[in-house]
């Protein structure tokens, strides 16, 4: 295919070099944004009397036809084209001849690709936000059903203190709500139009960049044309927000994997989100959760690759920057796929409340509450802590638990103990009496559920 830039050359590009250079394979995704951007540009060129009104209308009509033809499948995207920008322009010119050649006045592919990518990422990020909201709604629903479900809370993966499953799930709700805000912030930073920066130095034509920006839904224009074409901070910001989402999904996945093991058996995943083994008939594997955990690494890789690609680039545009798209498109696809299976996997998971409760009964997770009991009776916390440590050691030796250790044994450690201690250290009391803001107590948990509901309503 002869190149739109062929004028200066006496020889065609080598076939392998041409394939190597081409980005149509992945940037054809941006056809809609490319065409919309060109339409706004053509309208501005006429409004500013840079091209005639008739020419502009002809260009805009034809671009509309091209868009419809791509969408209906009538116009397949030519895999031999150099990139989506060249493809659309060549198609335009083949349909309306010389008029089509006027479109690229006061514009360059450098500002064109920068504007297309920002618009594309804006749209995709909206979709990811919607998926995160769906996940939040599922988590909040599950939390509402488990305000009284007691399980051990862990530190160092050792049983630590009793908590409710609602409280545990809501920790993830907080993470995902922050992820949404992070994405919204990144979009805010990105939502400035670089179009009209041209190759790097701006243009001699009397363009109106603001009107184009407004027509394309931007909040304004980038203020430096060199920065306009060479800035990819928005890719880095989004990729890091996507990486944090994956990190959260991965931690959650890790817990789902642990919880569905025979060792824990806190949850049972629905058959539709598990797989069997080709050899071991008893197996029900949490492959979806494992894959989400595994794919986190590739999104981190997309972030690292992009940062590394950018770090040595002189201003302004360099072809290295074409690599931004494969990385960020891969990250978007991965995040979308992961959220797509993770949310229904959580929605359909069965919570095995009895097993959670049984696990909470073991492991002395009410030891802190026993110490607090002694403090309420007048002992300093450190002294109480020491005595409870000795009682725990005694229980371990004798195969006892705090809940049923006889009163005479308690009395041998301190006179302070009375029969009311059994109620004070019951798992239910331990949870109910956690009254501090943000705690596992039911009042606090209800407030957290309300917060997420309000967040989703906004
Ligand atoms: N396909 C190119 C990219 O994605 C478009 C910009 C080309 N600009 C240039 N000066 N060669 O980066």
Short mmCIF file of C-alpha atoms and ligand atoms in Angstrom, two decimals:
data_model
loop_
_atom_site.label_atom_id
_atom_site.label_comp_id
_atom_site.label_asym_id
_atom_site.label_seq_id
_atom_site.Cartn_x
_atom_site.Cartn_y
_atom_site.Cartn_z
CA UNK A 1 0.00 0.00 0.00
CA UNK A 2 1.45 3.37 -0.88
CA UNK A 3 2.04 5.56 2.15
CA UNK A 4 0.41 8.95 2.72
CA UNK A 5 3.90 10.15 3.61
CA UNK A 6 5.56 8.62 0.51
CA UNK A 7 6.51 11.99 -1.07
CA UNK A 8 10.03 12.25 0.30
CA UNK A 9 11.02 8.67 -0.42
CA UNK A 10 12.44 7.08 -3.56
CA UNK A 11 11.97 3.52 -2.39
CA UNK A 12 9.22 1.60 -0.59
CA UNK A 13 9.59 0.47 3.03
CA UNK A 14 10.86 -3.07 3.56
CA UNK A 15 8.00 -5.51 4.23
CA UNK A 16 9.28 -6.67 7.62
CA UNK A 17 10.04 -3.11 8.68
CA UNK A 18 6.54 -2.13 7.61
CA UNK A 19 4.95 -4.85 9.74
CA UNK A 20 7.22 -3.97 12.62
CA UNK A 21 6.23 -0.33 12.38
CA UNK A 22 2.52 -0.90 12.01
CA UNK A 23 0.13 -0.50 14.93
CA UNK A 24 -3.18 -1.22 13.18
CA UNK A 25 -3.32 -4.62 14.84
CA UNK A 26 -4.05 -2.99 18.19
CA UNK A 27 -4.93 0.67 17.56
CA UNK A 28 -7.89 -0.16 15.31
CA UNK A 29 -9.80 -0.35 18.61
CA UNK A 30 -9.77 3.46 18.58
CA UNK A 31 -11.60 3.87 15.25
CA UNK A 32 -14.61 5.55 16.82
CA UNK A 33 -12.55 8.06 18.80
CA UNK A 34 -10.37 8.73 15.76
CA UNK A 35 -13.39 9.49 13.59
CA UNK A 36 -15.15 11.61 16.23
CA UNK A 37 -11.93 13.57 16.74
CA UNK A 38 -11.62 14.16 13.00
CA UNK A 39 -15.23 15.31 12.74
CA UNK A 40 -14.72 17.91 15.48
CA UNK A 41 -11.47 19.00 13.84
CA UNK A 42 -13.13 19.40 10.42
CA UNK A 43 -15.97 21.43 11.93
CA UNK A 44 -13.48 23.75 13.62
CA UNK A 45 -11.45 24.17 10.39
CA UNK A 46 -14.59 25.48 8.66
CA UNK A 47 -15.69 27.66 11.58
CA UNK A 48 -12.25 29.27 11.53
CA UNK A 49 -12.35 29.67 7.71
CA UNK A 50 -9.31 27.44 7.30
CA UNK A 51 -11.22 25.18 4.88
CA UNK A 52 -14.54 25.84 3.12
CA UNK A 53 -17.87 25.01 4.76
CA UNK A 54 -18.81 22.68 1.87
CA UNK A 55 -15.57 20.77 2.17
CA UNK A 56 -15.99 20.44 5.91
CA UNK A 57 -19.54 19.14 5.55
CA UNK A 58 -18.47 16.67 2.91
CA UNK A 59 -15.67 15.41 5.16
CA UNK A 60 -17.94 15.12 8.20
CA UNK A 61 -20.66 13.28 6.24
CA UNK A 62 -18.16 10.88 4.77
CA UNK A 63 -16.56 10.25 8.17
CA UNK A 64 -20.05 9.43 9.46
CA UNK A 65 -20.48 6.92 6.64
CA UNK A 66 -17.10 5.37 7.35
CA UNK A 67 -18.00 5.01 11.02
CA UNK A 68 -21.32 3.35 10.16
CA UNK A 69 -19.62 1.05 7.66
CA UNK A 70 -16.97 -0.04 10.16
CA UNK A 71 -19.66 -0.68 12.76
CA UNK A 72 -21.87 -2.68 10.43
CA UNK A 73 -18.90 -4.73 9.25
CA UNK A 74 -19.24 -3.42 5.70
CA UNK A 75 -15.83 -1.80 5.89
CA UNK A 76 -13.23 -4.21 7.28
CA UNK A 77 -10.18 -2.53 8.77
CA UNK A 78 -7.24 -3.11 6.45
CA UNK A 79 -4.53 -5.02 8.34
CA UNK A 80 -1.97 -3.59 5.91
CA UNK A 81 -2.64 -0.01 7.00
CA UNK A 82 0.05 1.64 9.12
CA UNK A 83 -2.31 2.68 11.87
CA UNK A 84 -5.94 3.61 12.44
CA UNK A 85 -5.32 7.29 11.70
CA UNK A 86 -3.83 6.51 8.28
CA UNK A 87 -6.55 3.99 7.56
CA UNK A 88 -9.41 6.43 8.18
CA UNK A 89 -7.73 9.24 6.26
CA UNK A 90 -6.91 7.00 3.30
CA UNK A 91 -10.49 5.70 3.23
CA UNK A 92 -11.83 9.26 3.36
CA UNK A 93 -9.64 10.32 0.46
CA UNK A 94 -10.54 7.27 -1.57
CA UNK A 95 -14.24 8.15 -1.13
CA UNK A 96 -14.22 11.95 -1.64
CA UNK A 97 -10.87 12.59 -3.34
CA UNK A 98 -9.04 15.89 -2.84
CA UNK A 99 -11.54 17.20 -0.30
CA UNK A 100 -10.51 14.38 2.03
CA UNK A 101 -6.93 15.53 1.78
CA UNK A 102 -7.88 18.80 3.50
CA UNK A 103 -8.71 17.13 6.81
CA UNK A 104 -5.12 16.87 8.02
CA UNK A 105 -4.62 20.67 7.92
CA UNK A 106 -3.39 22.08 11.25
CA UNK A 107 -3.06 18.63 12.77
CA UNK A 108 -0.50 15.86 13.08
CA UNK A 109 -0.75 12.21 13.96
CA UNK A 110 1.08 13.08 17.14
CA UNK A 111 -1.75 15.15 18.58
CA UNK A 112 -4.29 12.91 16.89
CA UNK A 113 -3.10 9.75 18.63
CA UNK A 114 -2.84 11.61 21.94
CA UNK A 115 -6.44 12.80 21.72
CA UNK A 116 -7.78 9.45 20.50
CA UNK A 117 -6.09 7.58 23.32
CA UNK A 118 -7.40 9.95 25.98
CA UNK A 119 -10.95 9.58 24.66
CA UNK A 120 -10.64 5.82 24.41
CA UNK A 121 -9.31 5.48 27.94
CA UNK A 122 -12.04 7.76 29.25
CA UNK A 123 -14.70 5.43 27.81
CA UNK A 124 -13.02 2.25 29.00
CA UNK A 125 -12.45 3.64 32.47
CA UNK A 126 -16.17 4.44 32.73
CA UNK A 127 -16.86 0.77 32.05
CA UNK A 128 -14.37 -0.37 34.67
CA UNK A 129 -15.95 1.99 37.21
CA UNK A 130 -19.36 0.47 36.44
CA UNK A 131 -17.94 -3.04 36.98
CA UNK A 132 -16.36 -2.00 40.27
CA UNK A 133 -19.69 -0.59 41.39
CA UNK A 134 -21.37 -3.90 40.57
CA UNK A 135 -18.76 -5.68 42.69
CA UNK A 136 -19.30 -3.23 45.55
CA UNK A 137 -23.04 -3.86 45.45
CA UNK A 138 -22.44 -7.63 45.68
CA UNK A 139 -20.01 -7.24 48.58
CA UNK A 140 -22.40 -4.96 50.43
CA UNK A 141 -25.25 -7.41 49.94
CA UNK A 142 -23.15 -10.30 51.29
CA UNK A 143 -22.06 -8.13 54.20
CA UNK A 144 -25.69 -7.32 55.07
CA UNK A 145 -26.39 -11.06 55.26
CA UNK A 146 -23.44 -11.67 57.59
CA UNK A 147 -23.58 -9.01 60.28
CA UNK A 148 -23.85 -11.77 62.92
CA UNK A 149 -21.53 -14.30 61.27
CA UNK A 150 -18.54 -14.73 63.55
CA UNK A 151 -15.16 -15.97 62.35
CA UNK A 152 -11.60 -15.55 63.54
CA UNK A 153 -9.86 -12.40 62.44
CA UNK A 154 -6.19 -13.08 61.69
CA UNK A 155 -2.86 -11.38 62.00
CA UNK A 156 0.22 -13.25 60.71
CA UNK A 157 -2.40 -15.78 59.54
CA UNK A 158 -2.73 -16.73 63.23
CA UNK A 159 -6.14 -16.49 64.87
CA UNK A 160 -6.22 -13.11 66.56
CA UNK A 161 -9.64 -11.75 67.56
CA UNK A 162 -13.23 -12.60 66.69
CA UNK A 163 -14.73 -10.48 63.92
CA UNK A 164 -17.82 -10.72 61.75
CA UNK A 165 -17.72 -11.79 58.14
CA UNK A 166 -19.53 -8.58 57.24
CA UNK A 167 -16.69 -6.56 58.75
CA UNK A 168 -14.10 -8.57 56.83
CA UNK A 169 -15.94 -8.17 53.52
CA UNK A 170 -16.39 -4.46 54.10
CA UNK A 171 -12.63 -4.01 54.33
CA UNK A 172 -12.61 -4.97 50.63
CA UNK A 173 -15.54 -2.65 49.96
CA UNK A 174 -13.44 0.23 51.29
CA UNK A 175 -10.56 -0.74 48.98
CA UNK A 176 -12.75 -0.93 45.89
CA UNK A 177 -14.47 2.35 46.73
CA UNK A 178 -11.03 4.00 46.85
CA UNK A 179 -10.21 2.37 43.51
CA UNK A 180 -13.21 4.07 41.96
CA UNK A 181 -12.16 7.46 43.32
CA UNK A 182 -8.61 6.85 42.02
CA UNK A 183 -9.96 6.17 38.53
CA UNK A 184 -12.21 9.22 38.65
CA UNK A 185 -9.24 11.35 39.69
CA UNK A 186 -7.09 9.95 36.89
CA UNK A 187 -9.81 10.74 34.36
CA UNK A 188 -10.05 14.28 35.74
CA UNK A 189 -6.31 14.79 35.21
CA UNK A 190 -6.45 13.28 31.73
CA UNK A 191 -9.51 15.08 30.44
CA UNK A 192 -7.73 17.88 28.57
CA UNK A 193 -7.49 17.90 24.80
CA UNK A 194 -4.05 17.89 23.19
CA UNK A 195 -5.55 18.23 19.70
CA UNK A 196 -4.13 21.26 17.91
CA UNK A 197 -0.67 20.77 19.44
CA UNK A 198 0.13 19.45 15.94
CA UNK A 199 3.54 17.79 15.52
CA UNK A 200 4.99 19.57 18.58
CA UNK A 201 5.22 23.31 17.97
CA UNK A 202 1.63 24.28 17.32
CA UNK A 203 0.50 25.79 14.03
CA UNK A 204 0.39 28.98 11.99
CA UNK A 205 -3.34 28.56 11.33
CA UNK A 206 -5.82 30.43 13.47
CA UNK A 207 -7.27 27.30 15.08
CA UNK A 208 -9.75 27.19 17.94
CA UNK A 209 -8.60 24.37 20.18
CA UNK A 210 -11.12 25.12 22.91
CA UNK A 211 -14.15 24.54 20.72
CA UNK A 212 -12.76 21.17 19.56
CA UNK A 213 -12.04 20.22 23.17
CA UNK A 214 -15.57 21.12 24.18
CA UNK A 215 -17.13 19.22 21.29
CA UNK A 216 -15.19 16.13 22.31
CA UNK A 217 -16.23 16.30 25.96
CA UNK A 218 -12.93 17.56 27.39
CA UNK A 219 -12.77 20.00 30.30
CA UNK A 220 -10.21 22.16 28.52
CA UNK A 221 -7.00 22.03 26.48
CA UNK A 222 -3.40 21.08 27.30
CA UNK A 223 -1.38 24.27 27.72
CA UNK A 224 1.96 23.35 26.15
CA UNK A 225 2.03 21.77 22.70
CA UNK A 226 5.28 19.88 23.36
CA UNK A 227 3.78 18.39 26.51
CA UNK A 228 0.49 17.83 24.67
CA UNK A 229 2.07 15.34 22.25
CA UNK A 230 4.65 13.75 24.54
CA UNK A 231 2.75 13.36 27.80
CA UNK A 232 1.69 9.84 28.72
CA UNK A 233 1.30 10.49 32.44
CA UNK A 234 -2.35 9.62 32.06
CA UNK A 235 -1.41 6.10 30.93
CA UNK A 236 0.89 5.70 33.92
CA UNK A 237 -1.75 7.01 36.33
CA UNK A 238 -4.43 4.72 34.94
CA UNK A 239 -2.09 1.74 34.83
CA UNK A 240 -1.17 2.29 38.44
CA UNK A 241 -4.85 2.58 39.38
CA UNK A 242 -5.51 -0.67 37.45
CA UNK A 243 -2.57 -2.29 39.25
CA UNK A 244 -4.00 -1.35 42.63
CA UNK A 245 -7.38 -2.80 41.62
CA UNK A 246 -5.65 -6.04 40.65
CA UNK A 247 -3.68 -6.06 43.91
CA UNK A 248 -6.98 -5.81 45.81
CA UNK A 249 -8.62 -8.49 43.69
CA UNK A 250 -5.58 -10.68 44.19
CA UNK A 251 -5.62 -10.38 47.99
CA UNK A 252 -9.33 -11.14 47.99
CA UNK A 253 -8.71 -14.10 45.66
CA UNK A 254 -6.01 -15.42 47.94
CA UNK A 255 -8.50 -15.45 50.83
CA UNK A 256 -11.19 -17.11 48.73
CA UNK A 257 -8.64 -19.80 47.82
CA UNK A 258 -7.72 -20.33 51.48
CA UNK A 259 -11.33 -20.23 52.65
CA UNK A 260 -12.41 -22.85 50.13
CA UNK A 261 -9.63 -25.27 51.14
CA UNK A 262 -10.49 -28.25 53.36
CA UNK A 263 -8.24 -26.73 56.01
CA UNK A 264 -10.57 -23.72 56.35
CA UNK A 265 -13.87 -24.62 54.65
CA UNK A 266 -15.32 -21.19 55.36
CA UNK A 267 -16.92 -20.87 51.94
CA UNK A 268 -17.99 -23.10 49.12
CA UNK A 269 -17.65 -21.72 45.62
CA UNK A 270 -20.45 -22.37 43.18
CA UNK A 271 -19.81 -25.17 40.69
CA UNK A 272 -20.01 -22.69 37.83
CA UNK A 273 -16.91 -20.88 39.10
CA UNK A 274 -14.72 -23.88 39.86
CA UNK A 275 -13.07 -26.68 37.89
CA UNK A 276 -12.29 -30.33 38.48
CA UNK A 277 -9.07 -32.24 38.20
CA UNK A 278 -8.29 -34.55 35.29
CA UNK A 279 -6.98 -37.22 37.67
CA UNK A 280 -8.25 -36.58 41.22
CA UNK A 281 -12.02 -37.11 41.30
CA UNK A 282 -12.52 -35.37 44.65
CA UNK A 283 -11.08 -32.02 43.52
CA UNK A 284 -12.99 -28.77 43.17
CA UNK A 285 -10.45 -26.12 42.32
CA UNK A 286 -10.79 -22.34 42.71
CA UNK A 287 -9.21 -21.68 39.30
CA UNK A 288 -10.97 -18.34 38.74
CA UNK A 289 -9.58 -16.86 41.93
CA UNK A 290 -6.13 -18.29 41.14
CA UNK A 291 -6.19 -16.80 37.65
CA UNK A 292 -7.17 -13.39 38.98
CA UNK A 293 -4.24 -13.63 41.41
CA UNK A 294 -1.97 -14.76 38.56
CA UNK A 295 -3.05 -12.08 36.12
CA UNK A 296 -2.20 -9.36 38.62
CA UNK A 297 1.44 -9.80 37.64
CA UNK A 298 0.75 -9.02 34.02
CA UNK A 299 -0.99 -5.75 34.85
CA UNK A 300 1.97 -4.75 37.04
CA UNK A 301 4.12 -5.66 34.02
CA UNK A 302 2.08 -3.33 31.82
CA UNK A 303 2.71 -0.51 34.31
CA UNK A 304 6.43 -1.25 34.61
CA UNK A 305 6.80 -1.59 30.84
CA UNK A 306 5.19 1.78 30.27
CA UNK A 307 7.23 3.58 32.92
CA UNK A 308 10.39 2.05 31.50
CA UNK A 309 9.43 2.89 27.92
CA UNK A 310 8.99 6.55 28.91
CA UNK A 311 11.98 7.05 31.17
CA UNK A 312 14.62 7.81 28.56
CA UNK A 313 12.54 9.60 25.94
CA UNK A 314 13.64 13.03 24.80
CA UNK A 315 10.86 15.46 23.93
CA UNK A 316 8.62 15.38 22.02
CA UNK A 317 7.00 12.40 20.23
CA UNK A 318 9.09 9.25 19.70
CA UNK A 319 7.87 6.06 18.13
CA UNK A 320 8.58 4.22 21.37
CA UNK A 321 5.32 5.76 22.54
CA UNK A 322 3.34 3.54 20.22
CA UNK A 323 4.07 0.83 22.83
CA UNK A 324 1.80 2.63 25.33
CA UNK A 325 -1.27 1.19 23.67
CA UNK A 326 -0.51 -2.53 23.78
CA UNK A 327 0.33 -2.23 27.46
CA UNK A 328 -2.69 -0.25 28.52
CA UNK A 329 -5.13 -2.18 26.30
CA UNK A 330 -3.85 -5.42 27.80
CA UNK A 331 -4.30 -4.04 31.32
CA UNK A 332 -7.85 -2.87 30.56
CA UNK A 333 -8.83 -6.17 29.04
CA UNK A 334 -7.36 -8.06 31.98
CA UNK A 335 -9.06 -5.90 34.62
CA UNK A 336 -12.39 -6.16 32.80
CA UNK A 337 -12.13 -9.93 32.43
CA UNK A 338 -11.13 -10.41 36.06
CA UNK A 339 -13.97 -8.26 37.38
CA UNK A 340 -16.34 -10.04 35.00
CA UNK A 341 -15.75 -13.41 36.67
CA UNK A 342 -14.83 -12.30 40.17
CA UNK A 343 -18.11 -10.51 40.91
CA UNK A 344 -20.47 -13.41 40.11
CA UNK A 345 -18.06 -15.80 41.84
CA UNK A 346 -18.49 -13.81 45.07
CA UNK A 347 -22.22 -13.38 44.51
CA UNK A 348 -22.77 -17.15 44.20
CA UNK A 349 -20.36 -18.26 46.94
CA UNK A 350 -21.95 -20.04 49.94
CA UNK A 351 -20.84 -18.83 53.35
CA UNK A 352 -20.36 -21.76 55.75
CA UNK A 353 -21.24 -19.90 58.94
CA UNK A 354 -20.96 -22.91 61.28
CA UNK A 355 -17.43 -23.67 60.17
CA UNK A 356 -16.43 -20.06 60.66
CA UNK A 357 -17.89 -20.14 64.17
CA UNK A 358 -16.17 -23.40 65.03
CA UNK A 359 -12.82 -21.97 63.94
CA UNK A 360 -13.46 -18.93 66.11
CA UNK A 361 -14.00 -21.15 69.15
CA UNK A 362 -10.46 -22.46 68.87
CA UNK A 363 -7.24 -20.54 69.16
CA UNK A 364 -7.89 -18.36 72.23
CA UNK A 365 -9.13 -15.46 70.16
CA UNK A 366 -10.95 -14.04 73.19
CA UNK A 367 -7.73 -13.69 75.20
CA UNK A 368 -7.66 -9.91 74.69
CA UNK A 369 -11.22 -9.74 75.97
CA UNK A 370 -10.27 -11.71 79.08
CA UNK A 371 -7.48 -9.20 79.73
CA UNK A 372 -9.95 -6.33 79.17
CA UNK A 373 -12.29 -8.01 81.70
CA UNK A 374 -9.54 -7.87 84.31
CA UNK A 375 -8.78 -4.24 83.44
CA UNK A 376 -12.45 -3.35 83.98
CA UNK A 377 -12.13 -4.96 87.43
CA UNK A 378 -9.24 -2.62 88.24
CA UNK A 379 -6.03 -4.35 87.10
CA UNK A 380 -3.51 -2.44 84.90
CA UNK A 381 -3.55 -3.80 81.31
CA UNK A 382 0.06 -5.07 81.33
CA UNK A 383 -0.55 -7.09 84.52
CA UNK A 384 -3.77 -8.52 83.11
CA UNK A 385 -1.97 -9.34 79.84
CA UNK A 386 0.65 -11.34 81.77
CA UNK A 387 -1.87 -13.33 83.80
CA UNK A 388 -3.93 -14.17 80.70
CA UNK A 389 -0.73 -15.35 79.00
CA UNK A 390 -0.15 -17.75 81.89
CA UNK A 391 -3.78 -18.96 81.72
CA UNK A 392 -3.45 -19.59 77.96
CA UNK A 393 -0.24 -21.59 78.54
CA UNK A 394 -2.08 -23.59 81.23
CA UNK A 395 -5.01 -24.28 78.84
CA UNK A 396 -2.66 -25.43 76.07
CA UNK A 397 -0.97 -27.81 78.49
CA UNK A 398 -4.26 -29.20 79.81
CA UNK A 399 -6.15 -29.18 76.53
CA UNK A 400 -8.67 -26.61 77.81
CA UNK A 401 -10.21 -23.48 76.28
CA UNK A 402 -10.88 -20.13 78.00
CA UNK A 403 -14.64 -20.41 77.53
CA UNK A 404 -14.97 -23.56 79.68
CA UNK A 405 -11.98 -23.45 82.01
CA UNK A 406 -13.45 -24.07 85.51
CA UNK A 407 -13.71 -21.15 87.91
CA UNK A 408 -11.39 -22.76 90.46
CA UNK A 409 -8.66 -22.86 87.82
CA UNK A 410 -9.27 -19.18 87.06
CA UNK A 411 -9.15 -18.37 90.78
CA UNK A 412 -5.75 -20.05 91.09
CA UNK A 413 -4.41 -17.26 88.83
CA UNK A 414 -6.29 -14.32 90.37
CA UNK A 415 -9.06 -13.50 92.84
CA UNK A 416 -10.46 -10.98 90.43
CA UNK A 417 -12.27 -13.60 88.36
CA UNK A 418 -15.99 -14.17 88.93
CA UNK A 419 -18.72 -16.08 87.12
CA UNK A 420 -19.62 -13.10 84.92
CA UNK A 421 -16.39 -13.66 83.00
CA UNK A 422 -17.93 -16.49 80.95
CA UNK A 423 -20.48 -14.12 79.46
CA UNK A 424 -17.89 -11.37 79.03
CA UNK A 425 -15.57 -13.54 76.94
CA UNK A 426 -18.21 -15.29 74.83
CA UNK A 427 -17.61 -14.74 71.12
CA UNK A 428 -20.94 -12.93 70.77
CA UNK A 429 -20.03 -10.50 73.55
CA UNK A 430 -16.55 -9.97 72.14
CA UNK A 431 -18.06 -8.84 68.87
CA UNK A 432 -21.03 -6.91 70.24
CA UNK A 433 -18.96 -4.90 72.69
CA UNK A 434 -16.60 -3.61 70.02
CA UNK A 435 -18.13 -0.15 69.97
CA UNK A 436 -15.32 2.00 68.56
CA UNK A 437 -15.85 3.67 65.20
CA UNK A 438 -14.90 1.35 62.33
CA UNK A 439 -14.86 -1.74 64.57
CA UNK A 440 -16.40 -5.15 64.05
CA UNK A 441 -19.39 -4.36 66.32
CA UNK A 442 -22.81 -4.45 64.64
CA UNK A 443 -23.48 -0.69 64.93
CA UNK A 444 -20.19 0.15 63.27
CA UNK A 445 -20.69 -2.48 60.57
CA UNK A 446 -24.15 -1.12 59.77
CA UNK A 447 -22.63 2.33 59.35
CA UNK A 448 -20.06 0.93 56.94
CA UNK A 449 -22.79 -0.73 54.88
CA UNK A 450 -24.66 2.56 54.81
CA UNK A 451 -21.52 4.37 53.69
CA UNK A 452 -21.06 2.02 50.74
CA UNK A 453 -24.72 2.31 49.81
CA UNK A 454 -24.41 6.07 49.83
CA UNK A 455 -21.21 5.89 47.82
CA UNK A 456 -22.98 3.75 45.21
CA UNK A 457 -25.90 6.14 45.11
CA UNK A 458 -23.72 9.08 44.18
N1 LIG B 1 0.75 4.84 15.44
C1 LIG B 1 1.42 5.92 16.05
C2 LIG B 1 1.41 5.74 17.56
O1 LIG B 1 0.65 4.99 18.01
C3 LIG B 1 0.74 7.21 15.70
C4 LIG B 1 1.60 8.41 15.83
C5 LIG B 1 2.58 8.44 14.72
N2 LIG B 1 3.35 9.62 14.69
C6 LIG B 1 4.52 9.68 14.10
N3 LIG B 1 5.17 10.80 14.16
N4 LIG B 1 5.02 8.66 13.47
O2 LIG B 1 2.18 6.31 18.27
#
